[in-house]
PDB file of C-alpha atoms in Angstrom:
ATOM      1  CA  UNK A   1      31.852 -42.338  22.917  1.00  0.00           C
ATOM      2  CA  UNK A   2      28.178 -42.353  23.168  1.00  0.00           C
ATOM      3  CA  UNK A   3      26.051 -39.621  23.649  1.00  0.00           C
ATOM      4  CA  UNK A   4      22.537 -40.636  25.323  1.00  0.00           C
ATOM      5  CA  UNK A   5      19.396 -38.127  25.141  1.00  0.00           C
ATOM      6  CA  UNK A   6      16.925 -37.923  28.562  1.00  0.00           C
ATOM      7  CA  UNK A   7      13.830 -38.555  26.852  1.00  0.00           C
ATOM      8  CA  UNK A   8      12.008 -36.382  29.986  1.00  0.00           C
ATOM      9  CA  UNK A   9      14.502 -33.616  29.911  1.00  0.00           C
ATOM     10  CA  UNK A  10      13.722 -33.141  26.622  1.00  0.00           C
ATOM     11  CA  UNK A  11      10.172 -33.279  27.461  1.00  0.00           C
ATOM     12  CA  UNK A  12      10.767 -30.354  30.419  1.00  0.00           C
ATOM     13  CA  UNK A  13      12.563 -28.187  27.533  1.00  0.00           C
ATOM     14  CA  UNK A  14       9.853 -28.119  25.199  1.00  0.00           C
ATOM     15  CA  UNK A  15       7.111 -27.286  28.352  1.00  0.00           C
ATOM     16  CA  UNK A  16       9.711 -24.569  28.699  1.00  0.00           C
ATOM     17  CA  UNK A  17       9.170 -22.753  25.677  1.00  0.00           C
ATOM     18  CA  UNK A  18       7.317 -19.696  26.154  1.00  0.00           C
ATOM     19  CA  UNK A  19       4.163 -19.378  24.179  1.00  0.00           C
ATOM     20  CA  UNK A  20       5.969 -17.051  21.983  1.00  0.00           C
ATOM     21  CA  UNK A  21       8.464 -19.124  21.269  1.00  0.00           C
ATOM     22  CA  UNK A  22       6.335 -22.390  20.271  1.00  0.00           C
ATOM     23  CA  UNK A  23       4.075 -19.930  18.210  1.00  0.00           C
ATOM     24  CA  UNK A  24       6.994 -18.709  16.016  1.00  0.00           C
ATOM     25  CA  UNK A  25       7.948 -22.165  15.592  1.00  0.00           C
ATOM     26  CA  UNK A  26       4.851 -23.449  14.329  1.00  0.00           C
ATOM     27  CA  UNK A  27       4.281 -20.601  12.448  1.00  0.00           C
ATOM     28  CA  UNK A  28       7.742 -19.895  11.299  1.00  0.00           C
ATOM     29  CA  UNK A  29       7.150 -18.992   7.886  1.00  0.00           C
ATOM     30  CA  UNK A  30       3.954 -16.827   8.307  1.00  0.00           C
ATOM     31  CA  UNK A  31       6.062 -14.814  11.246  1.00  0.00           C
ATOM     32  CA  UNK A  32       8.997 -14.492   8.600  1.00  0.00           C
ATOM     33  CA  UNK A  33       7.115 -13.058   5.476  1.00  0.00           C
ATOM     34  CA  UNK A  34       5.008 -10.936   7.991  1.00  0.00           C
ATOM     35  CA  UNK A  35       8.493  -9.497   9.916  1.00  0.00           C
ATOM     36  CA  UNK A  36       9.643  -8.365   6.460  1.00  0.00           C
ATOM     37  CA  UNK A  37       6.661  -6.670   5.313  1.00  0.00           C
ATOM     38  CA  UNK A  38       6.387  -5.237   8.844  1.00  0.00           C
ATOM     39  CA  UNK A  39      10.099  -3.823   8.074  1.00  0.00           C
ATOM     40  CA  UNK A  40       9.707  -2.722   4.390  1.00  0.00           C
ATOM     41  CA  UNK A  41       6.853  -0.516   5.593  1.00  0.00           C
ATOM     42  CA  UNK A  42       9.038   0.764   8.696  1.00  0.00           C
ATOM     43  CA  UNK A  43      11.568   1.407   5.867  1.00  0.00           C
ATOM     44  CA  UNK A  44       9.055   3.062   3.888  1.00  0.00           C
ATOM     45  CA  UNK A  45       7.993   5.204   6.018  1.00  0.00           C
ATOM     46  CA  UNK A  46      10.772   6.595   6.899  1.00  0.00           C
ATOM     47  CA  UNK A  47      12.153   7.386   3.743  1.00  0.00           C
ATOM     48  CA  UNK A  48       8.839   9.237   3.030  1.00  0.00           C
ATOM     49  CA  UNK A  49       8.325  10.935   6.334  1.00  0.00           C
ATOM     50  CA  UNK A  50      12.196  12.339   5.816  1.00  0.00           C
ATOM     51  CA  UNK A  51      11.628  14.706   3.235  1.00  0.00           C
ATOM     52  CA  UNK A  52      15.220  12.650   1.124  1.00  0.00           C
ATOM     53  CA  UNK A  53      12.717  11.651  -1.799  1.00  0.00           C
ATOM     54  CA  UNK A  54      10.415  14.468  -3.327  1.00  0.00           C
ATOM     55  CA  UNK A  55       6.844  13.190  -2.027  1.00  0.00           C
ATOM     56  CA  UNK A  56       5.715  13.189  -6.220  1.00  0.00           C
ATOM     57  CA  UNK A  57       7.686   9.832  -6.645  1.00  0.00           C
ATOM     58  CA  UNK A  58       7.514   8.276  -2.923  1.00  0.00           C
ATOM     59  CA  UNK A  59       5.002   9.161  -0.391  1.00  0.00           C
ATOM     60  CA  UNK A  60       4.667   6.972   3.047  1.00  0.00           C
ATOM     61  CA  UNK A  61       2.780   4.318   3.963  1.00  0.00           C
ATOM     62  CA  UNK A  62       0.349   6.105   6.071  1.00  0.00           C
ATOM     63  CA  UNK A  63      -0.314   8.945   3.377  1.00  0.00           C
ATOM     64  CA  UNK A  64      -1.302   6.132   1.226  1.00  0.00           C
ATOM     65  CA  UNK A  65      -3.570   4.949   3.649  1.00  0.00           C
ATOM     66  CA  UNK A  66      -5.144   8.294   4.612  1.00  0.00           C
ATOM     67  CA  UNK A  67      -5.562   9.389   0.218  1.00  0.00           C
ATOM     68  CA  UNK A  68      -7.253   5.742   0.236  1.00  0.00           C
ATOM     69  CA  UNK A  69      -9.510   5.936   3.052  1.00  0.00           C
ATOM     70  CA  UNK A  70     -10.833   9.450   1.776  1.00  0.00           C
ATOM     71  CA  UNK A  71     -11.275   8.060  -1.308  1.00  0.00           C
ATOM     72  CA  UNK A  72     -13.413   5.129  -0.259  1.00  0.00           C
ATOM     73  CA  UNK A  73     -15.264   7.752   1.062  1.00  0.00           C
ATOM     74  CA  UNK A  74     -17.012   9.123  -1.902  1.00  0.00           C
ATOM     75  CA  UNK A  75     -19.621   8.373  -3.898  1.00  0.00           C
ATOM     76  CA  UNK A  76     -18.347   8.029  -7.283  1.00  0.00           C
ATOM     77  CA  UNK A  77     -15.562   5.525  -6.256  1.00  0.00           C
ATOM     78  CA  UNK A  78     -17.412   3.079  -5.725  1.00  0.00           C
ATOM     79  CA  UNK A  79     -19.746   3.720  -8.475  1.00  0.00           C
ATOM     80  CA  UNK A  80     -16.466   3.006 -10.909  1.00  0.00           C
ATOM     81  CA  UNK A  81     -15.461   0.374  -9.038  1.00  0.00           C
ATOM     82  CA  UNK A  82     -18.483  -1.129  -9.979  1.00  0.00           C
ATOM     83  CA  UNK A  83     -18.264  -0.150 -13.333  1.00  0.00           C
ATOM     84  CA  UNK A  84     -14.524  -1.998 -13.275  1.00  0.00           C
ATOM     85  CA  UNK A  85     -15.280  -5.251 -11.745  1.00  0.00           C
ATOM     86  CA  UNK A  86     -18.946  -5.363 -14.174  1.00  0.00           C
ATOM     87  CA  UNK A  87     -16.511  -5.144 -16.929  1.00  0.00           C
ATOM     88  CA  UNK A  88     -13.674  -7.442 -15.511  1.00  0.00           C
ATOM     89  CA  UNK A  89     -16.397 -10.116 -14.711  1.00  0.00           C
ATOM     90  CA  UNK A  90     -17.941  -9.837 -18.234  1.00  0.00           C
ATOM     91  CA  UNK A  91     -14.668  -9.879 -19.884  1.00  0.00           C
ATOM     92  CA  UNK A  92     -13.215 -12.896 -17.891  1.00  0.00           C
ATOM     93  CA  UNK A  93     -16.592 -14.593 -18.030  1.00  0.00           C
ATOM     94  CA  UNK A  94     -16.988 -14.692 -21.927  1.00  0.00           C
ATOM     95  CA  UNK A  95     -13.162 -15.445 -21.845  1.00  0.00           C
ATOM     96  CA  UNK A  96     -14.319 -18.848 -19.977  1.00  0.00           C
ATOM     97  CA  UNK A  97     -17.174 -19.423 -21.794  1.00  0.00           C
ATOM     98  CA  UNK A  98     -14.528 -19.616 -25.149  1.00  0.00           C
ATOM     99  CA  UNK A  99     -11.340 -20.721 -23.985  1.00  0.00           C
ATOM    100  CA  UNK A 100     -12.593 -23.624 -21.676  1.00  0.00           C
ATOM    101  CA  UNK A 101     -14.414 -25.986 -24.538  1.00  0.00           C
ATOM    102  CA  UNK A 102     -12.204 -24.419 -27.550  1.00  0.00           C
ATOM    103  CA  UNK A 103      -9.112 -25.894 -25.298  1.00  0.00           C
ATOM    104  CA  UNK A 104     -11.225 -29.009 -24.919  1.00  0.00           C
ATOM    105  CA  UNK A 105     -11.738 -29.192 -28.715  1.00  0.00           C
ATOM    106  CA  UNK A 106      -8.635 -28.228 -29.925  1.00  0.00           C
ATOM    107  CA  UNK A 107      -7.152 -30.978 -27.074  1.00  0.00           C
ATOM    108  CA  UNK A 108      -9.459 -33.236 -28.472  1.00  0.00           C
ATOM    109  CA  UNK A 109      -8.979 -33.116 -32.212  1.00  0.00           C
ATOM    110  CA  UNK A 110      -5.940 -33.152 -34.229  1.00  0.00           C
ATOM    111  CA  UNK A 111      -7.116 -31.695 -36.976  1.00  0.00           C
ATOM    112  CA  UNK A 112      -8.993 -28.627 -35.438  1.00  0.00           C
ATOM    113  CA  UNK A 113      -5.454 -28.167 -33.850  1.00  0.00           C
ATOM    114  CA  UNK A 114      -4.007 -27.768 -37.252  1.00  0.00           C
ATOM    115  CA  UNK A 115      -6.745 -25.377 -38.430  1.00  0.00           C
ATOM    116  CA  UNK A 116      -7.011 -23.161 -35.656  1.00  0.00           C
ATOM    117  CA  UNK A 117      -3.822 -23.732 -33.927  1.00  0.00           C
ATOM    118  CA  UNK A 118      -1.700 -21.546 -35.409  1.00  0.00           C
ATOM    119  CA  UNK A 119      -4.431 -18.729 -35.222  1.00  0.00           C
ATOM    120  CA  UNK A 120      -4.173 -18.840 -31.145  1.00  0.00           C
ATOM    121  CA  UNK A 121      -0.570 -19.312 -31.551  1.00  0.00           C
ATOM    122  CA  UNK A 122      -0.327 -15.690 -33.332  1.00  0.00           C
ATOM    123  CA  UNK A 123      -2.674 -14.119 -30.971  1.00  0.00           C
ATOM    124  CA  UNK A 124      -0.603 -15.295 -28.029  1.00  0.00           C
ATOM    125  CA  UNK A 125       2.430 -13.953 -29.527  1.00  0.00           C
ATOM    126  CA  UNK A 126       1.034 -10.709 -30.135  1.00  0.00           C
ATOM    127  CA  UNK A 127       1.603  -8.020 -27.463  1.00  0.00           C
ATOM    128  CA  UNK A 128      -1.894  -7.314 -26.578  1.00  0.00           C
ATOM    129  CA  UNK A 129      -0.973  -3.518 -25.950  1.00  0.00           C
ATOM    130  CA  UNK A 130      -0.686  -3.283 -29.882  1.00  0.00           C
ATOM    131  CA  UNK A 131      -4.317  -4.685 -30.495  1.00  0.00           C
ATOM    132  CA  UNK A 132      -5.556  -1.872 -28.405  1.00  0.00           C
ATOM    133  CA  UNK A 133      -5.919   0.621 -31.351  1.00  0.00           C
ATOM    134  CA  UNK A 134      -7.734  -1.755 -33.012  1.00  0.00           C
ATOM    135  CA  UNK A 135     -10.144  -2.682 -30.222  1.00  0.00           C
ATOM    136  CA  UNK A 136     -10.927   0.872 -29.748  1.00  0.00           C
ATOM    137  CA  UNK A 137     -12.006   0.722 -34.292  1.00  0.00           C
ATOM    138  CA  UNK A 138     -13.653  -1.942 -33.608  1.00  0.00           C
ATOM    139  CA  UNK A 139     -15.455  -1.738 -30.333  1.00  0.00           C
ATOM    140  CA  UNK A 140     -15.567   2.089 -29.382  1.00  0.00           C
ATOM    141  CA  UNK A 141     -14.349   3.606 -26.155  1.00  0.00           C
ATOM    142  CA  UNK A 142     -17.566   2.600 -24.098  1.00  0.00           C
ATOM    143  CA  UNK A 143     -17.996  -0.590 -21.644  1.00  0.00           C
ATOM    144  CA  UNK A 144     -17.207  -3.205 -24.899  1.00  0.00           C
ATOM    145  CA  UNK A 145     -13.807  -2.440 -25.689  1.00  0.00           C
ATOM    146  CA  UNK A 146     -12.759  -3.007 -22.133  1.00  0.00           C
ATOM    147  CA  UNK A 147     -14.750  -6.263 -21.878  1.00  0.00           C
ATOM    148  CA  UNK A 148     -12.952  -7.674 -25.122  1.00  0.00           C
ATOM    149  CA  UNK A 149      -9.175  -5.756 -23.251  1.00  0.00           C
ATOM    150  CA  UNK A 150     -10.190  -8.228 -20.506  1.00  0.00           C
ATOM    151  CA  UNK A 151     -11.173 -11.071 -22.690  1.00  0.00           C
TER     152      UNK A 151
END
């Protein structure tokens, strides 16, 4: 038994697709993730508009948005958002300006490896939560110590 396939019927098919239809499938993974986040916020708003979960711990979706938009609103927050991303770029820039040719050399040399290898090794062991008391000795509580939290 043979089964044979009309070449143009399956041609008329696929010009039947609606739009919709030949969207989704080309896009079948974007329309997925998106459906899901579309539900978890349906889901989240309801639980937050019905009053079952004390609005302290779980608020909705669209009281987020509304405390976020009044917020963008002033002044100040964007004044420390500046003052957060000057100290994230300073921190993660000097963290480049290290890491990038002390990888190189420590790739590069055996015997730097030995000698400072098992420094970094400690460091990345450490939690870095722990160093924080000492950062704050060291450094102070001004723009610094947060530059060498994000280093």
């Amino acid at each position: 038994m043979t089964i044979s396939v009309d070449l143009e019927l399956c041609k008329q098919s696929r010009r039947r697709r609606s739009r919709l239809a030949r969207f989704y499938l080309e896009h079948e993974r974007g329309a997925i993730a998106g459906g899901a986040l579309v539900i978890l916020l349906l889901v989240w708003e309801a639980i937050g508009a019905s009053g079952l979960v004390d609005p302290l711990f779980i608020s909705s979706p669209t009281a987020v948005a509304r405390a976020a938009w009044l917020l963008s609103q002033r002044r100040d927050f964007w004044t420390d958002l500046q003052v957060s991303a000057t100290e994230f770029i300073l921190g993660y820039g000097a963290a480049l300006a290290v890491a990038i040719p002390l990888g190189l050399a420590l790739g590069l040399s055996k015997r730097l490896q030995y000698l400072i290898g098992p420094f970094v090794d400690t460091l990345n062991a450490v939690p870095r939560v722990t160093l924080l008391p000492l950062i704050i000795i060291w450094c102070g509580i001004g723009i610094w110590s947060k530059v060498v939290v994000v280093f």
